[in-house]
GROMACS .gro file of N, CA, C and O in nm:
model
  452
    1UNK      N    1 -16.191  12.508  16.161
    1UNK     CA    2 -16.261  12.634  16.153
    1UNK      C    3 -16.372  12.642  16.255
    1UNK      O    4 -16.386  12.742  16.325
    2UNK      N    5 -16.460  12.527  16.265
    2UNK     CA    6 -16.540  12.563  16.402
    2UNK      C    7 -16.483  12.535  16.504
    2UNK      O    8 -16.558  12.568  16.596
    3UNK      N    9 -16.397  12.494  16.540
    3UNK     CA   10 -16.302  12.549  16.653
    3UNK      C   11 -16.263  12.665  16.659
    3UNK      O   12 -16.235  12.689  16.777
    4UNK      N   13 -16.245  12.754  16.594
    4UNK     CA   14 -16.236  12.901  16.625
    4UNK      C   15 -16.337  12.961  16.590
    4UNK      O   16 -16.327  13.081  16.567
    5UNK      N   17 -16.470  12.891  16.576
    5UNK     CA   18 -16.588  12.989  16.558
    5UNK      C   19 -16.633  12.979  16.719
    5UNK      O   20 -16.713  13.061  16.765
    6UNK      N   21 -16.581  12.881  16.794
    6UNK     CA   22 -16.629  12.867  16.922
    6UNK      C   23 -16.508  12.935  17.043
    6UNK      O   24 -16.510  12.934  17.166
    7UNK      N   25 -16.439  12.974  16.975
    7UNK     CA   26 -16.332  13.010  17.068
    7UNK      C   27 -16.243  12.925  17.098
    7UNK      O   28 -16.229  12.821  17.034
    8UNK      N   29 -16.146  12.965  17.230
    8UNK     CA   30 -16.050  12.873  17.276
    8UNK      C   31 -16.142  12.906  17.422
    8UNK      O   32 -16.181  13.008  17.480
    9UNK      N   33 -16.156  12.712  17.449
    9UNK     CA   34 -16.239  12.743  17.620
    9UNK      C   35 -16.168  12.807  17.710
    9UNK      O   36 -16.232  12.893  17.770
   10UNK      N   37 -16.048  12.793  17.744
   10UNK     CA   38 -16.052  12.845  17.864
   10UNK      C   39 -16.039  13.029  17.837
   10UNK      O   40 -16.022  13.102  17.935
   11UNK      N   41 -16.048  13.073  17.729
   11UNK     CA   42 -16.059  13.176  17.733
   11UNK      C   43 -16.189  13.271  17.799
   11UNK      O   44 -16.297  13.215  17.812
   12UNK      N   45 -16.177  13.405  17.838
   12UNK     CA   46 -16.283  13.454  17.911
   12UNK      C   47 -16.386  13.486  17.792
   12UNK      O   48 -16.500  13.440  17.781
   13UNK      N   49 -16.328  13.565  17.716
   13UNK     CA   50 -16.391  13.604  17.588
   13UNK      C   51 -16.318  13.589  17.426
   13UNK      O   52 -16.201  13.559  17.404
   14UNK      N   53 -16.418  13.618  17.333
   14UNK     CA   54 -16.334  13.618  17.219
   14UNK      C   55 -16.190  13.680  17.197
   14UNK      O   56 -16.081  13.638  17.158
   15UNK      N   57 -16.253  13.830  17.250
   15UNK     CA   58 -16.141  13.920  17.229
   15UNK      C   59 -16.042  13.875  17.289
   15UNK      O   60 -15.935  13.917  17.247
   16UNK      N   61 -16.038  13.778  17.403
   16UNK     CA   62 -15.884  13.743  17.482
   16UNK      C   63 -15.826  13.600  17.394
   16UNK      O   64 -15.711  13.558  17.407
   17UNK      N   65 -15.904  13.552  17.324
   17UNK     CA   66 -15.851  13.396  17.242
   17UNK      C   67 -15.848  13.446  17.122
   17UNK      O   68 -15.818  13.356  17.043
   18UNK      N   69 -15.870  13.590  17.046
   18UNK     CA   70 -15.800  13.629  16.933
   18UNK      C   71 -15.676  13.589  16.905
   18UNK      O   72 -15.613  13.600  17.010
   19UNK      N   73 -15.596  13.543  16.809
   19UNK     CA   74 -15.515  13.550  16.751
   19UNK      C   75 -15.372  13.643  16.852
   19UNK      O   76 -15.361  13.765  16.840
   20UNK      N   77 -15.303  13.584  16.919
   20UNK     CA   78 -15.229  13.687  17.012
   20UNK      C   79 -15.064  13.723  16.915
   20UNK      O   80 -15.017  13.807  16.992
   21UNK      N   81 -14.969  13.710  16.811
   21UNK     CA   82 -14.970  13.717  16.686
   21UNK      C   83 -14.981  13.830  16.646
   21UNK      O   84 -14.900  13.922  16.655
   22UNK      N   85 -15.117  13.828  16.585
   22UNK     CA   86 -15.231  13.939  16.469
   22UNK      C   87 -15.245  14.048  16.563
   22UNK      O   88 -15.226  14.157  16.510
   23UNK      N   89 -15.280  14.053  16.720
   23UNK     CA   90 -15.311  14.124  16.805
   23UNK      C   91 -15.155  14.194  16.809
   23UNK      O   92 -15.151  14.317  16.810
   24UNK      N   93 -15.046  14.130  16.811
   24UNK     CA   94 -14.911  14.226  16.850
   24UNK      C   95 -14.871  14.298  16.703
   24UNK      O   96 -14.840  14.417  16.690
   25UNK      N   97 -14.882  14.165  16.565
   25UNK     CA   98 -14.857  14.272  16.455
   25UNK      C   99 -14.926  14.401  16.441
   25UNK      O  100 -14.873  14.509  16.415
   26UNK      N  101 -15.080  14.370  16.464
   26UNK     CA  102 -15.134  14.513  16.438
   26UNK      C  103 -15.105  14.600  16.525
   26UNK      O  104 -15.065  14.708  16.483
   27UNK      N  105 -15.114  14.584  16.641
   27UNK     CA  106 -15.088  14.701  16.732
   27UNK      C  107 -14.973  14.783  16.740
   27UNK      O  108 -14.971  14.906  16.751
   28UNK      N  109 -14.824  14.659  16.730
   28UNK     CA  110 -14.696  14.694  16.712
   28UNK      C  111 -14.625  14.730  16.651
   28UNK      O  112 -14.527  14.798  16.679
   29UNK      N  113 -14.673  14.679  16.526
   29UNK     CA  114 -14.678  14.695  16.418
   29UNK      C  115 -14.508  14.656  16.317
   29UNK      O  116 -14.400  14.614  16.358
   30UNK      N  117 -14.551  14.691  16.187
   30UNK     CA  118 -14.477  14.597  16.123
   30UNK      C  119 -14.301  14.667  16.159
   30UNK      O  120 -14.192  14.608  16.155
   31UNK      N  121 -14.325  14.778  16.185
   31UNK     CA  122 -14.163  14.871  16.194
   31UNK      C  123 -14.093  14.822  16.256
   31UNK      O  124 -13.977  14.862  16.249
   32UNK      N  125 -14.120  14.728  16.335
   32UNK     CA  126 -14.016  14.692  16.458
   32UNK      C  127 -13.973  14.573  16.444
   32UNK      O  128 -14.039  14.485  16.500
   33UNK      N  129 -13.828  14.525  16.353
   33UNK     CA  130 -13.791  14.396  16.292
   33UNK      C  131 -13.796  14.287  16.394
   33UNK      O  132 -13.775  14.180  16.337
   34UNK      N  133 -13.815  14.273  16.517
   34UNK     CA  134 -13.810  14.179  16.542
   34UNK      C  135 -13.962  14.107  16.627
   34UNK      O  136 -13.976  13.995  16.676
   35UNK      N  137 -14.047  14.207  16.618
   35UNK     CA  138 -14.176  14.242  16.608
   35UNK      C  139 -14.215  14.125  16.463
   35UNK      O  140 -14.240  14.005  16.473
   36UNK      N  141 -14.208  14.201  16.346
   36UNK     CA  142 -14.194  14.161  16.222
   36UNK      C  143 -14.163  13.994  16.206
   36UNK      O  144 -14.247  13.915  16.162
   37UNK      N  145 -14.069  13.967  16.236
   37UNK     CA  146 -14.033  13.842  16.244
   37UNK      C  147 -14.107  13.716  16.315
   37UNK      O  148 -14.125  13.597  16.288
   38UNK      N  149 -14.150  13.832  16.453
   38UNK     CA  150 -14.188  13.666  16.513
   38UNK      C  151 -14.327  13.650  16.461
   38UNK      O  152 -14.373  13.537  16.448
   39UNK      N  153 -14.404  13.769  16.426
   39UNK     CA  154 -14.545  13.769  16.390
   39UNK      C  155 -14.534  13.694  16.287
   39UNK      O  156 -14.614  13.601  16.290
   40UNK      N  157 -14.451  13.698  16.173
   40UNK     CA  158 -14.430  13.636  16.067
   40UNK      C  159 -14.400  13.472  16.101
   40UNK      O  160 -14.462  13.378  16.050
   41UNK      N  161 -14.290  13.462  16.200
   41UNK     CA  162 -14.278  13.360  16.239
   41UNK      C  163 -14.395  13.253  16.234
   41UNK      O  164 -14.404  13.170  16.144
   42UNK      N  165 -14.477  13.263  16.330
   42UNK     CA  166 -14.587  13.220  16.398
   42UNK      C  167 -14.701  13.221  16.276
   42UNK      O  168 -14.753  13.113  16.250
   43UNK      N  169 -14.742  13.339  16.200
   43UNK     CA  170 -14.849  13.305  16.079
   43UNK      C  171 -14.793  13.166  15.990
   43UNK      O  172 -14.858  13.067  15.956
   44UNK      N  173 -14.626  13.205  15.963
   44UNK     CA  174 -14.606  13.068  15.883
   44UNK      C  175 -14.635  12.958  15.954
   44UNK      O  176 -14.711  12.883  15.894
   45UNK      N  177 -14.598  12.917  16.077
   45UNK     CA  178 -14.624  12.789  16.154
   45UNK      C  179 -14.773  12.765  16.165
   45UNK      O  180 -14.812  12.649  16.148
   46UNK      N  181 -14.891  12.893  16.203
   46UNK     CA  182 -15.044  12.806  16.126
   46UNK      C  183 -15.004  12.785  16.005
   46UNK      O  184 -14.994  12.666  15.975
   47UNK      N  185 -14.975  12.865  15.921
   47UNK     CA  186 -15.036  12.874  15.746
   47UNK      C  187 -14.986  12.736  15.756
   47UNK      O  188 -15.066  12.648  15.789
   48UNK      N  189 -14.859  12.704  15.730
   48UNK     CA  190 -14.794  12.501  15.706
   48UNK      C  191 -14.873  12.418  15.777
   48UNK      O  192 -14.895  12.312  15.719
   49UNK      N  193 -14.950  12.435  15.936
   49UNK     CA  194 -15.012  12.308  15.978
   49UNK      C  195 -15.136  12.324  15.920
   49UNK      O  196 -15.193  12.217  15.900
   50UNK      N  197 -15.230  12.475  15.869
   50UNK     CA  198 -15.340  12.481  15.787
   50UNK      C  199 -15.311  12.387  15.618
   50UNK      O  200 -15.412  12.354  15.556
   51UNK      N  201 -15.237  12.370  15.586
   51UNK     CA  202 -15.222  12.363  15.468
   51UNK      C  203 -15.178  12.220  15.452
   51UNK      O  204 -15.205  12.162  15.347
   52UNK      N  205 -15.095  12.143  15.574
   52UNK     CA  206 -15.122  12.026  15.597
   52UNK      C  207 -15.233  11.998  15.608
   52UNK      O  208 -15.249  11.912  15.521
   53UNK      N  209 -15.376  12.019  15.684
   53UNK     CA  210 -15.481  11.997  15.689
   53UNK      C  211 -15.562  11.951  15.565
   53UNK      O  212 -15.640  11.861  15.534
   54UNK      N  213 -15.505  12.055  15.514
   54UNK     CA  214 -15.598  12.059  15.326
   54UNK      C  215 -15.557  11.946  15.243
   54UNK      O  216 -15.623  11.867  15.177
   55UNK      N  217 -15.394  11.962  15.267
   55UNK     CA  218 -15.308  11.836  15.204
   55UNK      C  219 -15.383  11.658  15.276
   55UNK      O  220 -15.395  11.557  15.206
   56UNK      N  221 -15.405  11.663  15.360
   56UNK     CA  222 -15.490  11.547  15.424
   56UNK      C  223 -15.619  11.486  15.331
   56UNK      O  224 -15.648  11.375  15.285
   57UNK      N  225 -15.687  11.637  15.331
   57UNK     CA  226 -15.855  11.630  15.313
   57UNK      C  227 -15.789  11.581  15.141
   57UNK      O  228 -15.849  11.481  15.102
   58UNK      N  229 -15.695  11.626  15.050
   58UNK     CA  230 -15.698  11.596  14.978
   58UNK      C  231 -15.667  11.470  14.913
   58UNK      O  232 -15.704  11.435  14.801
   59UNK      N  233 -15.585  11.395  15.009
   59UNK     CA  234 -15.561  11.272  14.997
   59UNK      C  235 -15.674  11.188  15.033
   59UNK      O  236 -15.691  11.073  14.993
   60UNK      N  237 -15.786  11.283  15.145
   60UNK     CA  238 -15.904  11.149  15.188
   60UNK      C  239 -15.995  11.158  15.074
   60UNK      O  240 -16.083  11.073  15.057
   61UNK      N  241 -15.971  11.319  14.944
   61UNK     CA  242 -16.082  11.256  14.868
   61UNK      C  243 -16.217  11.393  14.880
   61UNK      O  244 -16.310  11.418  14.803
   62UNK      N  245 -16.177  11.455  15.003
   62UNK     CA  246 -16.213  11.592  15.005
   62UNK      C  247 -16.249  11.757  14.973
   62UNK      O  248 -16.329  11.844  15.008
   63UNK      N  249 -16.124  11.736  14.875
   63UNK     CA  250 -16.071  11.867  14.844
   63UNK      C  251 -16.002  11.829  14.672
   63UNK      O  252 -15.909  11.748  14.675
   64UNK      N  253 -16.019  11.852  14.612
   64UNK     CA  254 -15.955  11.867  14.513
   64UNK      C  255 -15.795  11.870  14.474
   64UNK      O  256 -15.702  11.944  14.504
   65UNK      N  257 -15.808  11.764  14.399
   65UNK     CA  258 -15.635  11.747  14.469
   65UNK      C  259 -15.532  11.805  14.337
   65UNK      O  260 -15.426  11.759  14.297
   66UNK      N  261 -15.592  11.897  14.301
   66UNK     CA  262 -15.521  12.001  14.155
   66UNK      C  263 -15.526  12.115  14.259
   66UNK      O  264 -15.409  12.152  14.272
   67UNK      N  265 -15.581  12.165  14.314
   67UNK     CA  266 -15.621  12.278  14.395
   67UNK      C  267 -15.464  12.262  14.519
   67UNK      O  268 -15.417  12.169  14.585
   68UNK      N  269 -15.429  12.418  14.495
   68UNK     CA  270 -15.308  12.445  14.555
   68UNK      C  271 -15.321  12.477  14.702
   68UNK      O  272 -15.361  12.587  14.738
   69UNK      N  273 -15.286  12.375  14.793
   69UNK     CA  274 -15.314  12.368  14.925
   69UNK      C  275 -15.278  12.498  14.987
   69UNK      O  276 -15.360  12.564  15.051
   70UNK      N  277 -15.113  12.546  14.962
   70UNK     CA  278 -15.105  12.662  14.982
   70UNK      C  279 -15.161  12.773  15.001
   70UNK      O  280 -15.158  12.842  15.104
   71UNK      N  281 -15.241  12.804  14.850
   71UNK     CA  282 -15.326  12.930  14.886
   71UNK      C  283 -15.455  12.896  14.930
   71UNK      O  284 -15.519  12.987  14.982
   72UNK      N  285 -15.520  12.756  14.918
   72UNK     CA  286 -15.640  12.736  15.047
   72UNK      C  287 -15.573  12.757  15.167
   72UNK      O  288 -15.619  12.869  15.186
   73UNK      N  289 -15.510  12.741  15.252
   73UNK     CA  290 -15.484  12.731  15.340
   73UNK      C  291 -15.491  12.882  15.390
   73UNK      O  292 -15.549  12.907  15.495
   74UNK      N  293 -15.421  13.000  15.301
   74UNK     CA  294 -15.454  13.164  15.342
   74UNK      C  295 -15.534  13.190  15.343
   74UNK      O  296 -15.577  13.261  15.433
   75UNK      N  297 -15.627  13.138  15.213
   75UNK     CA  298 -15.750  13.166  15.203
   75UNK      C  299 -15.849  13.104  15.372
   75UNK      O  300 -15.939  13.177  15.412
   76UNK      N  301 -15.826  13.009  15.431
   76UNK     CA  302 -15.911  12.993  15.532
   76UNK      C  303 -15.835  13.046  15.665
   76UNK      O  304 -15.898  13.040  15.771
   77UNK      N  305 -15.728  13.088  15.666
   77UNK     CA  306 -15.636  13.141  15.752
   77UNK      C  307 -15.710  13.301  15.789
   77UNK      O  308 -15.730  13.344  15.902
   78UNK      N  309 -15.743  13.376  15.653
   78UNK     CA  310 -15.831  13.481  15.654
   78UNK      C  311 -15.958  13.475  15.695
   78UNK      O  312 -16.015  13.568  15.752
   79UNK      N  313 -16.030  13.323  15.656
   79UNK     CA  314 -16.166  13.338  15.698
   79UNK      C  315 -16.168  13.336  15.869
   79UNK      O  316 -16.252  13.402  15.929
   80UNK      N  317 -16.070  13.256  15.939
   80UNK     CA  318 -16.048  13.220  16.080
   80UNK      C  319 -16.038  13.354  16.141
   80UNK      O  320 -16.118  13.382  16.230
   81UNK      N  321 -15.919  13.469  16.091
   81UNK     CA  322 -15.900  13.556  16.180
   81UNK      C  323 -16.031  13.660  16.124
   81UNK      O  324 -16.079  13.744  16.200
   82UNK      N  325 -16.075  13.643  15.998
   82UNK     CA  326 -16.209  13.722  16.038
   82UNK      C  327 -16.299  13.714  16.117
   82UNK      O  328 -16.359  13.812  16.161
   83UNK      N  329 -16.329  13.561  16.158
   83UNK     CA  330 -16.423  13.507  16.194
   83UNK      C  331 -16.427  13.573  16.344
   83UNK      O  332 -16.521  13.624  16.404
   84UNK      N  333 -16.266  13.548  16.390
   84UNK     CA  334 -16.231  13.625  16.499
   84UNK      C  335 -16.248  13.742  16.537
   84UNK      O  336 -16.235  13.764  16.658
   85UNK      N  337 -16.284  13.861  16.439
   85UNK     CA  338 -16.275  14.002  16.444
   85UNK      C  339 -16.474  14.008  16.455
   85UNK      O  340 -16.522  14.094  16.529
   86UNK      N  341 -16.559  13.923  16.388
   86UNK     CA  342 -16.662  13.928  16.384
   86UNK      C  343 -16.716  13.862  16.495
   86UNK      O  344 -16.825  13.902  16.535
   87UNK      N  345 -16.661  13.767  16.556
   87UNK     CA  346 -16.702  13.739  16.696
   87UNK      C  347 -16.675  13.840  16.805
   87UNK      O  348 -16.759  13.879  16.885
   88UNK      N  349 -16.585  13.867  16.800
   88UNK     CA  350 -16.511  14.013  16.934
   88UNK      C  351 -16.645  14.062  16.910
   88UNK      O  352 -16.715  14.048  17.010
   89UNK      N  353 -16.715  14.124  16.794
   89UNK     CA  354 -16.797  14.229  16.800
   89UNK      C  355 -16.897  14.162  16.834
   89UNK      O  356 -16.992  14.239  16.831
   90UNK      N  357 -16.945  14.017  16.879
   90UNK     CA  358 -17.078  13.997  16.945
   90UNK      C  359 -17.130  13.924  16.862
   90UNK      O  360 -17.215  13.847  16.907
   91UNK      N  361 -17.103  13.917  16.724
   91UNK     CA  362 -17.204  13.818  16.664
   91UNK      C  363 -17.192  13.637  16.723
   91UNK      O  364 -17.103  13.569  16.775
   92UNK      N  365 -17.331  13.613  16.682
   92UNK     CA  366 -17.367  13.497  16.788
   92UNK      C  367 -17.311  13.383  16.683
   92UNK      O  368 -17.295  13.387  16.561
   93UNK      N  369 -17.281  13.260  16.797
   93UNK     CA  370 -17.228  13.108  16.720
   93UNK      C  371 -17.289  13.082  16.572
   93UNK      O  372 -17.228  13.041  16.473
   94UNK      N  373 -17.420  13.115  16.584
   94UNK     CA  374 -17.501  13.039  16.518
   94UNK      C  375 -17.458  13.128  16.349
   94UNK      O  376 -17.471  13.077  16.238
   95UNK      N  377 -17.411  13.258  16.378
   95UNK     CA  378 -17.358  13.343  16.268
   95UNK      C  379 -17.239  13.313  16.215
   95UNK      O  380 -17.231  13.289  16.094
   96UNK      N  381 -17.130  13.310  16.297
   96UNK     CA  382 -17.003  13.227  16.302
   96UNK      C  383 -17.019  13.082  16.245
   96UNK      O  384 -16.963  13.064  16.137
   97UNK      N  385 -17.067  13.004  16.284
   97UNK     CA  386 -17.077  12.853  16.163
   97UNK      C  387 -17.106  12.865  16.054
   97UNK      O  388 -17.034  12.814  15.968
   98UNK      N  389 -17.244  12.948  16.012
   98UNK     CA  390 -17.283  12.979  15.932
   98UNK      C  391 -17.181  13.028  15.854
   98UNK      O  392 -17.169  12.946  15.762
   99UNK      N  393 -17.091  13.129  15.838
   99UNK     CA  394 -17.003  13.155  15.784
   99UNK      C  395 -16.880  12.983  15.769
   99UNK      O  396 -16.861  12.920  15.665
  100UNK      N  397 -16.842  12.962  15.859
  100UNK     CA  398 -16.766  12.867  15.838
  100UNK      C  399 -16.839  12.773  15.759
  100UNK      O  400 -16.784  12.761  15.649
  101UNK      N  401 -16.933  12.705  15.770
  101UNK     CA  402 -17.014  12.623  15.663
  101UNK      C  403 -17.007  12.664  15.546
  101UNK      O  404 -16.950  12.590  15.466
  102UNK      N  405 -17.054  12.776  15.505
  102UNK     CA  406 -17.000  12.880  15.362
  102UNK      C  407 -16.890  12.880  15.305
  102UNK      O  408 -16.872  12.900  15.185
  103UNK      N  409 -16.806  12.855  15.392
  103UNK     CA  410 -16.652  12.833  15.351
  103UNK      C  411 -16.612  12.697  15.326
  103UNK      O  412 -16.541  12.654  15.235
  104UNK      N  413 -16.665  12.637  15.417
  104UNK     CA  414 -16.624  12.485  15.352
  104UNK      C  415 -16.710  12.476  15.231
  104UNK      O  416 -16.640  12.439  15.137
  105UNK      N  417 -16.835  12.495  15.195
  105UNK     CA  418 -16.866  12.448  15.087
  105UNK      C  419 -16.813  12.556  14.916
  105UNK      O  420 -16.854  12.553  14.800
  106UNK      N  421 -16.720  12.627  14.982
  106UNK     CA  422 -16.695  12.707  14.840
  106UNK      C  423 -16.568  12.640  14.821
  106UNK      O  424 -16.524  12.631  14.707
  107UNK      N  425 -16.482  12.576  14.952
  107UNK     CA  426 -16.391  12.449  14.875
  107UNK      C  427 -16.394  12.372  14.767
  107UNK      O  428 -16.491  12.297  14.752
  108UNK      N  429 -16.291  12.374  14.674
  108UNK     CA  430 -16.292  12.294  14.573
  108UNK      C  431 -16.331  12.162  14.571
  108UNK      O  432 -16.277  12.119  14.673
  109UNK      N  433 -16.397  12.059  14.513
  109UNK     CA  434 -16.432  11.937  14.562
  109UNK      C  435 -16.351  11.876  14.435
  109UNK      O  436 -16.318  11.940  14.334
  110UNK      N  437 -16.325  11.738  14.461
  110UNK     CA  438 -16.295  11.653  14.375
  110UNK      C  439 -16.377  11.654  14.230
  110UNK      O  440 -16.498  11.674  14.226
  111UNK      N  441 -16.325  11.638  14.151
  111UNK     CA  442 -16.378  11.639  14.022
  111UNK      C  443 -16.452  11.477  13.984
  111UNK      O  444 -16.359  11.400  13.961
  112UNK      N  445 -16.552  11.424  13.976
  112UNK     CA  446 -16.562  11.295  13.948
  112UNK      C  447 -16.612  11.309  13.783
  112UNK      O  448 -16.669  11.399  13.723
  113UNK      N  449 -16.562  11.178  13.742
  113UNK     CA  450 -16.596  11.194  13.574
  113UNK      C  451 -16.630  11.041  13.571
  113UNK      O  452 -16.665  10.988  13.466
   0.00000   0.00000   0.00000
Protein backbone atom coordinates (compact mmCIF):
# COMPACT_ATOMS: atom_id res chain seq x y z
CA UNK A 1 0.00 0.00 0.00
CA UNK A 2 2.75 2.60 0.40
CA UNK A 3 3.96 1.70 -2.72
CA UNK A 4 1.06 3.07 -4.35
CA UNK A 5 0.78 5.92 -2.02
CA UNK A 6 4.11 6.91 -3.69
CA UNK A 7 3.35 6.05 -7.11
CA UNK A 8 5.07 3.98 -9.75
CA UNK A 9 8.67 5.94 -10.31
CA UNK A 10 9.09 6.04 -13.52
CA UNK A 11 5.84 7.45 -13.91
CA UNK A 12 5.47 11.33 -14.77
CA UNK A 13 2.52 11.76 -12.54
CA UNK A 14 -0.10 10.03 -10.51
CA UNK A 15 -2.66 10.33 -12.99
CA UNK A 16 -0.30 8.38 -15.61
CA UNK A 17 0.60 5.30 -12.84
CA UNK A 18 -3.22 5.07 -12.04
CA UNK A 19 -4.46 1.84 -12.33
CA UNK A 20 -4.40 1.47 -16.42
CA UNK A 21 -7.30 -1.51 -16.02
CA UNK A 22 -9.75 0.86 -13.80
CA UNK A 23 -8.74 3.75 -16.26
CA UNK A 24 -10.08 1.52 -19.50
CA UNK A 25 -13.09 -0.10 -17.40
CA UNK A 26 -14.35 3.23 -16.48
CA UNK A 27 -13.91 5.04 -19.47
CA UNK A 28 -14.87 2.02 -21.80
CA UNK A 29 -16.82 0.80 -19.97
CA UNK A 30 -18.46 -2.34 -18.90
CA UNK A 31 -20.69 -2.87 -22.45
CA UNK A 32 -18.01 -3.97 -24.43
CA UNK A 33 -17.43 -7.91 -23.58
CA UNK A 34 -14.19 -8.05 -24.26
CA UNK A 35 -13.41 -4.73 -22.62
CA UNK A 36 -15.28 -6.50 -19.63
CA UNK A 37 -13.17 -9.40 -19.53
CA UNK A 38 -9.80 -8.22 -19.64
CA UNK A 39 -10.54 -5.47 -16.96
CA UNK A 40 -11.93 -8.27 -15.02
CA UNK A 41 -9.14 -10.29 -16.04
CA UNK A 42 -6.40 -8.19 -14.58
CA UNK A 43 -8.51 -6.98 -11.13
CA UNK A 44 -8.59 -10.84 -10.43
CA UNK A 45 -4.77 -11.24 -11.01
CA UNK A 46 -4.13 -8.14 -8.22
CA UNK A 47 -7.11 -9.25 -6.03
CA UNK A 48 -5.19 -13.27 -5.82
CA UNK A 49 -1.53 -11.71 -5.48
CA UNK A 50 -3.30 -9.04 -2.81
CA UNK A 51 -4.77 -11.77 -0.98
CA UNK A 52 -1.70 -13.90 -1.13
CA UNK A 53 -0.09 -11.07 0.65
CA UNK A 54 -2.64 -11.21 3.56
CA UNK A 55 -2.44 -15.06 3.41
CA UNK A 56 1.49 -14.51 4.24
CA UNK A 57 0.97 -11.77 6.97
CA UNK A 58 -1.30 -14.37 8.33
CA UNK A 59 0.89 -17.12 8.62
CA UNK A 60 3.78 -14.56 10.02
CA UNK A 61 1.32 -13.83 12.85
CA UNK A 62 0.06 -10.48 11.44
CA UNK A 63 -3.31 -10.59 10.52
CA UNK A 64 -5.71 -12.69 11.97
CA UNK A 65 -5.83 -15.89 10.72
CA UNK A 66 -9.97 -16.50 11.07
CA UNK A 67 -10.21 -13.31 9.01
CA UNK A 68 -11.09 -14.09 5.30
CA UNK A 69 -8.11 -13.09 3.19
CA UNK A 70 -10.35 -12.78 0.32
CA UNK A 71 -12.44 -10.01 1.30
CA UNK A 72 -9.28 -8.16 2.99
CA UNK A 73 -7.70 -8.25 0.07
CA UNK A 74 -10.90 -6.04 -1.84
CA UNK A 75 -11.16 -4.36 0.96
CA UNK A 76 -7.41 -2.91 0.47
CA UNK A 77 -7.68 -3.29 -3.32
CA UNK A 78 -10.35 -0.32 -2.77
CA UNK A 79 -8.29 1.53 -0.38
CA UNK A 80 -5.22 1.42 -3.19
CA UNK A 81 -7.34 2.59 -6.12
CA UNK A 82 -8.79 5.27 -3.88
CA UNK A 83 -5.73 6.23 -2.70
CA UNK A 84 -5.03 6.61 -6.41
CA UNK A 85 -8.04 8.84 -7.26
CA UNK A 86 -7.03 11.07 -4.11
CA UNK A 87 -3.55 11.47 -5.18
CA UNK A 88 -4.43 12.48 -9.06
CA UNK A 89 -6.23 15.30 -7.20
CA UNK A 90 -2.98 16.63 -5.47
CA UNK A 91 -3.21 15.51 -2.09
CA UNK A 92 0.29 15.39 -0.61
CA UNK A 93 2.38 11.93 0.50
CA UNK A 94 2.18 12.80 3.84
CA UNK A 95 -1.97 12.51 3.39
CA UNK A 96 -1.70 9.37 1.37
CA UNK A 97 0.29 7.30 4.24
CA UNK A 98 -1.66 8.66 6.59
CA UNK A 99 -4.52 7.02 5.10
CA UNK A 100 -2.60 3.86 4.37
CA UNK A 101 -1.41 3.68 8.08
CA UNK A 102 -5.26 3.88 8.96
CA UNK A 103 -5.77 1.01 7.01
CA UNK A 104 -3.29 -1.14 8.21
CA UNK A 105 -4.20 -0.55 11.65
CA UNK A 106 -8.07 -1.29 11.18
CA UNK A 107 -6.64 -4.86 10.04
CA UNK A 108 -7.69 -7.58 12.03
CA UNK A 109 -4.84 -8.58 14.40
CA UNK A 110 -4.29 -11.89 15.90
CA UNK A 111 -6.29 -12.68 18.82
CA UNK A 112 -3.85 -13.51 21.84
CA UNK A 113 -5.47 -15.22 24.94
Amino acid sequence: MLRAVHGVPLAPDRTAAACFAAKMALEIGTPHPEVKRLAGDSFSTVATAVAECVRAAQRNGDIDPDADPDDLAYLLLTIIRGSDVVGAYGYSPARLTSIAESAFALLPRPRHT
